[in-house]
PDB file of C-alpha atoms in Angstrom:
ATOM      1  CA  MET A 827      20.604  20.908  22.450  1.00 49.00           C
ATOM      2  CA  PRO A 828      20.355  18.528  19.441  1.00 51.00           C
ATOM      3  CA  THR A 829      17.452  18.929  17.057  1.00 56.00           C
ATOM      4  CA  PRO A 830      15.231  15.934  16.144  1.00 58.00           C
ATOM      5  CA  HIS A 831      17.039  15.785  12.788  1.00 60.00           C
ATOM      6  CA  ASP A 832      20.548  15.952  14.299  1.00 58.00           C
ATOM      7  CA  THR A 833      22.487  13.100  12.676  1.00 58.00           C
ATOM      8  CA  THR A 834      25.819  13.757  14.363  1.00 66.00           C
ATOM      9  CA  ARG A 835      24.883  11.737  17.473  1.00 79.00           C
ATOM     10  CA  ARG A 836      24.507   7.988  17.573  1.00 84.00           C
ATOM     11  CA  PRO A 837      20.916   6.854  18.108  1.00 85.00           C
ATOM     12  CA  ASP A 838      20.021   5.905  21.658  1.00 91.00           C
ATOM     13  CA  THR A 839      19.147   2.321  22.608  1.00 93.00           C
ATOM     14  CA  LEU A 840      15.393   2.960  22.578  1.00 92.00           C
ATOM     15  CA  THR A 841      15.514   4.484  19.092  1.00 90.00           C
ATOM     16  CA  LEU A 842      17.508   1.520  17.807  1.00 94.00           C
ATOM     17  CA  GLU A 843      14.980  -0.903  19.335  1.00 93.00           C
ATOM     18  CA  VAL A 844      12.070   0.978  17.742  1.00 91.00           C
ATOM     19  CA  VAL A 845      13.828   0.927  14.352  1.00 92.00           C
ATOM     20  CA  GLU A 846      14.342  -2.840  14.668  1.00 94.00           C
ATOM     21  CA  LEU A 847      10.688  -3.356  15.629  1.00 91.00           C
ATOM     22  CA  ILE A 848       9.491  -1.258  12.691  1.00 91.00           C
ATOM     23  CA  GLY A 849      11.673  -3.369  10.401  1.00 92.00           C
ATOM     24  CA  GLU A 850      10.144  -6.568  11.803  1.00 91.00           C
ATOM     25  CA  VAL A 851       6.598  -5.202  11.387  1.00 88.00           C
ATOM     26  CA  VAL A 852       7.369  -4.227   7.769  1.00 90.00           C
ATOM     27  CA  ALA A 853       8.854  -7.656   7.018  1.00 92.00           C
ATOM     28  CA  ARG A 854       5.878  -9.502   8.518  1.00 89.00           C
ATOM     29  CA  PHE A 855       3.372  -7.252   6.767  1.00 88.00           C
ATOM     30  CA  HIS A 856       5.184  -7.741   3.453  1.00 89.00           C
ATOM     31  CA  ALA A 857       5.208 -11.536   3.852  1.00 91.00           C
ATOM     32  CA  ASP A 858       1.495 -11.548   4.771  1.00 90.00           C
ATOM     33  CA  TYR A 859       0.700  -9.283   1.805  1.00 90.00           C
ATOM     34  CA  GLU A 860       2.622 -11.528  -0.611  1.00 92.00           C
ATOM     35  CA  GLU A 861       0.793 -14.588   0.760  1.00 92.00           C
ATOM     36  CA  ALA A 862      -2.606 -12.880   0.415  1.00 91.00           C
ATOM     37  CA  ALA A 863      -1.728 -11.870  -3.162  1.00 94.00           C
ATOM     38  CA  ALA A 864      -0.636 -15.418  -4.028  1.00 94.00           C
ATOM     39  CA  GLU A 865      -3.958 -16.771  -2.714  1.00 92.00           C
ATOM     40  CA  GLN A 866      -5.607 -14.604  -5.401  1.00 92.00           C
ATOM     41  CA  ALA A 867      -3.041 -15.747  -8.026  1.00 94.00           C
ATOM     42  CA  LEU A 868      -1.535 -12.241  -8.064  1.00 96.00           C
ATOM     43  CA  THR A 869       2.002 -10.989  -7.702  1.00 94.00           C
ATOM     44  CA  GLY A 870       2.687  -8.446  -4.984  1.00 92.00           C
ATOM     45  CA  ALA A 871       2.949  -5.679  -7.595  1.00 93.00           C
ATOM     46  CA  GLN A 872      -0.372  -6.689  -9.174  1.00 95.00           C
ATOM     47  CA  ALA A 873      -2.037  -6.715  -5.753  1.00 95.00           C
ATOM     48  CA  LYS A 874      -0.653  -3.264  -4.870  1.00 94.00           C
ATOM     49  CA  LEU A 875      -1.785  -1.793  -8.177  1.00 96.00           C
ATOM     50  CA  LEU A 876      -5.236  -3.367  -7.852  1.00 97.00           C
ATOM     51  CA  SER A 877      -5.552  -2.043  -4.291  1.00 95.00           C
ATOM     52  CA  LEU A 878      -4.719   1.475  -5.484  1.00 95.00           C
ATOM     53  CA  LEU A 879      -7.224   1.260  -8.334  1.00 97.00           C
ATOM     54  CA  SER A 880      -9.944  -0.045  -6.028  1.00 96.00           C
ATOM     55  CA  LEU A 881      -9.854   3.364  -4.345  1.00 95.00           C
ATOM     56  CA  GLU A 882      -9.964   5.472  -7.526  1.00 94.00           C
ATOM     57  CA  PRO A 883      -9.115   5.310 -11.244  1.00 95.00           C
ATOM     58  CA  LEU A 884      -5.621   6.625 -11.940  1.00 94.00           C
ATOM     59  CA  PRO A 885      -3.543   7.520 -15.011  1.00 92.00           C
ATOM     60  CA  MET A 886      -0.595   5.237 -15.710  1.00 90.00           C
ATOM     61  CA  ARG A 887       1.949   7.948 -14.864  1.00 90.00           C
ATOM     62  CA  LYS A 888       0.369   8.481 -11.428  1.00 93.00           C
ATOM     63  CA  LEU A 889       0.335   4.708 -10.812  1.00 94.00           C
ATOM     64  CA  ALA A 890       4.021   4.536 -11.683  1.00 93.00           C
ATOM     65  CA  GLN A 891       4.753   7.346  -9.204  1.00 93.00           C
ATOM     66  CA  LYS A 892       2.790   5.647  -6.429  1.00 92.00           C
ATOM     67  CA  LEU A 893       4.433   2.275  -7.096  1.00 91.00           C
ATOM     68  CA  LYS A 894       7.857   3.909  -7.579  1.00 91.00           C
ATOM     69  CA  CYS A 895       8.501   2.190 -10.903  1.00 90.00           C
ATOM     70  CA  GLU A 896       8.674   2.950 -14.604  1.00 90.00           C
ATOM     71  CA  PRO A 897       5.439   3.593 -16.540  1.00 86.00           C
ATOM     72  CA  SER A 898       6.338   0.715 -18.896  1.00 89.00           C
ATOM     73  CA  ASN A 899       6.254  -1.670 -15.901  1.00 93.00           C
ATOM     74  CA  VAL A 900       2.814  -0.375 -14.950  1.00 94.00           C
ATOM     75  CA  THR A 901       1.583  -0.980 -18.506  1.00 94.00           C
ATOM     76  CA  GLY A 902       2.549  -4.648 -18.266  1.00 95.00           C
ATOM     77  CA  ILE A 903       0.903  -5.062 -14.862  1.00 96.00           C
ATOM     78  CA  VAL A 904      -2.291  -3.373 -16.083  1.00 96.00           C
ATOM     79  CA  ASP A 905      -2.253  -5.584 -19.213  1.00 96.00           C
ATOM     80  CA  ARG A 906      -2.176  -8.747 -17.061  1.00 97.00           C
ATOM     81  CA  LEU A 907      -4.893  -7.504 -14.700  1.00 97.00           C
ATOM     82  CA  GLU A 908      -7.007  -6.392 -17.651  1.00 97.00           C
ATOM     83  CA  ALA A 909      -6.695  -9.868 -19.216  1.00 97.00           C
ATOM     84  CA  ARG A 910      -8.155 -11.298 -15.986  1.00 97.00           C
ATOM     85  CA  GLY A 911     -11.054  -8.823 -15.997  1.00 97.00           C
ATOM     86  CA  LEU A 912      -9.865  -7.061 -12.831  1.00 98.00           C
ATOM     87  CA  VAL A 913      -8.906  -3.730 -14.422  1.00 98.00           C
ATOM     88  CA  GLU A 914     -10.064  -1.730 -17.426  1.00 97.00           C
ATOM     89  CA  ARG A 915      -8.687   1.254 -19.286  1.00 96.00           C
ATOM     90  CA  ARG A 916     -10.991   4.182 -19.942  1.00 93.00           C
ATOM     91  CA  PRO A 917     -10.715   7.811 -21.028  1.00 91.00           C
ATOM     92  CA  ASP A 918     -10.012  10.300 -18.243  1.00 87.00           C
ATOM     93  CA  PRO A 919     -13.207  12.378 -17.789  1.00 85.00           C
ATOM     94  CA  ALA A 920     -11.049  15.499 -17.233  1.00 85.00           C
ATOM     95  CA  ASP A 921      -8.937  14.949 -20.372  1.00 86.00           C
ATOM     96  CA  ARG A 922     -10.219  12.407 -22.870  1.00 85.00           C
ATOM     97  CA  ARG A 923      -6.774  12.177 -24.492  1.00 86.00           C
ATOM     98  CA  VAL A 924      -5.487  10.524 -21.301  1.00 85.00           C
ATOM     99  CA  LYS A 925      -6.321   6.937 -20.380  1.00 88.00           C
ATOM    100  CA  VAL A 926      -6.875   5.927 -16.785  1.00 93.00           C
ATOM    101  CA  ALA A 927      -6.827   2.447 -15.323  1.00 96.00           C
ATOM    102  CA  ALA A 928      -9.791   1.539 -13.140  1.00 97.00           C
ATOM    103  CA  ALA A 929     -10.712  -1.532 -11.120  1.00 97.00           C
ATOM    104  CA  THR A 930     -13.719  -3.422 -12.429  1.00 98.00           C
ATOM    105  CA  GLN A 931     -16.408  -4.629 -10.040  1.00 97.00           C
ATOM    106  CA  GLU A 932     -14.576  -7.977  -9.879  1.00 97.00           C
ATOM    107  CA  GLY A 933     -11.286  -6.139  -9.285  1.00 97.00           C
ATOM    108  CA  ARG A 934     -12.791  -4.237  -6.351  1.00 97.00           C
ATOM    109  CA  ARG A 935     -14.111  -7.529  -4.936  1.00 97.00           C
ATOM    110  CA  VAL A 936     -10.647  -9.127  -5.191  1.00 96.00           C
ATOM    111  CA  ALA A 937      -8.994  -6.034  -3.625  1.00 96.00           C
ATOM    112  CA  ARG A 938     -11.480  -6.140  -0.740  1.00 94.00           C
ATOM    113  CA  GLY A 939     -10.672  -9.839  -0.247  1.00 92.00           C
ATOM    114  CA  LEU A 940      -6.965  -8.996  -0.166  1.00 92.00           C
ATOM    115  CA  ARG A 941      -7.470  -6.388   2.550  1.00 89.00           C
ATOM    116  CA  GLU A 942      -9.667  -8.729   4.583  1.00 88.00           C
ATOM    117  CA  SER A 943      -7.170 -11.587   4.404  1.00 87.00           C
ATOM    118  CA  LEU A 944      -4.221  -9.626   5.836  1.00 84.00           C
ATOM    119  CA  ARG A 945      -4.049 -11.485   9.133  1.00 80.00           C
ATOM    120  CA  PHE A 946      -0.843  -9.914  10.447  1.00 77.00           C
ATOM    121  CA  ALA A 947      -2.117  -6.412   9.843  1.00 72.00           C
ATOM    122  CA  ARG A 948      -5.516  -7.087  11.393  1.00 76.00           C
ATOM    123  CA  GLU A 949      -5.062  -9.451  14.349  1.00 78.00           C
ATOM    124  CA  PRO A 950      -2.396  -7.631  16.406  1.00 81.00           C
ATOM    125  CA  LEU A 951      -4.140  -4.292  15.884  1.00 83.00           C
ATOM    126  CA  ALA A 952      -7.425  -5.768  17.097  1.00 83.00           C
ATOM    127  CA  ALA A 953      -5.683  -6.655  20.382  1.00 87.00           C
ATOM    128  CA  LEU A 954      -4.918  -2.971  21.003  1.00 90.00           C
ATOM    129  CA  SER A 955      -7.459  -0.668  22.602  1.00 92.00           C
ATOM    130  CA  GLU A 956      -8.936   2.114  20.500  1.00 93.00           C
ATOM    131  CA  GLN A 957      -6.802   4.600  22.437  1.00 95.00           C
ATOM    132  CA  GLU A 958      -3.641   2.578  21.676  1.00 94.00           C
ATOM    133  CA  ARG A 959      -4.560   2.353  17.978  1.00 91.00           C
ATOM    134  CA  LEU A 960      -5.158   6.120  17.854  1.00 94.00           C
ATOM    135  CA  ALA A 961      -1.795   6.769  19.534  1.00 94.00           C
ATOM    136  CA  LEU A 962      -0.057   4.399  17.100  1.00 92.00           C
ATOM    137  CA  ARG A 963      -1.783   6.031  14.125  1.00 92.00           C
ATOM    138  CA  ASP A 964      -0.802   9.488  15.315  1.00 94.00           C
ATOM    139  CA  ALA A 965       2.817   8.449  15.924  1.00 92.00           C
ATOM    140  CA  LEU A 966       3.040   6.888  12.446  1.00 90.00           C
ATOM    141  CA  ARG A 967       1.527   9.994  10.853  1.00 92.00           C
ATOM    142  CA  THR A 968       4.096  12.112  12.689  1.00 93.00           C
ATOM    143  CA  MET A 969       6.917   9.886  11.453  1.00 90.00           C
ATOM    144  CA  LEU A 970       5.624  10.149   7.868  1.00 87.00           C
ATOM    145  CA  GLY A 971       5.156  13.915   8.110  1.00 88.00           C
ATOM    146  CA  ASP A 972       1.409  13.717   7.471  1.00 73.00           C
TER     147      ASP A 972
END
């Protein structure tokens, strides 16, 4: 009996359809996210970084890991957001030698506006029942290994 991770067999038709649908959802979400970022005069990378920082201050190295890019790229993004008053650098309370980037009050407001303007992410999910949303959440968590 093949295991769930058996890659020697070709995927069945249902699996292929699900993969295609996931790809379409990702593409639509990405396009909606880019549009929402542009409405705030942000690039997609700036919007992602600001969204992360609206949750908690983070050191540059951790931001780079989360964004899957080089720390030097993160420095440039933080510089541009800082110039707009959306992000600030401050000493890490746990280690004052380390600087963390943190969203300002205005940055948190902009990040909240970004989340609220994601029509594709919000509207189709609202059409699902709570039970369907819970099942979808649980299936996605399973896929991600969470």
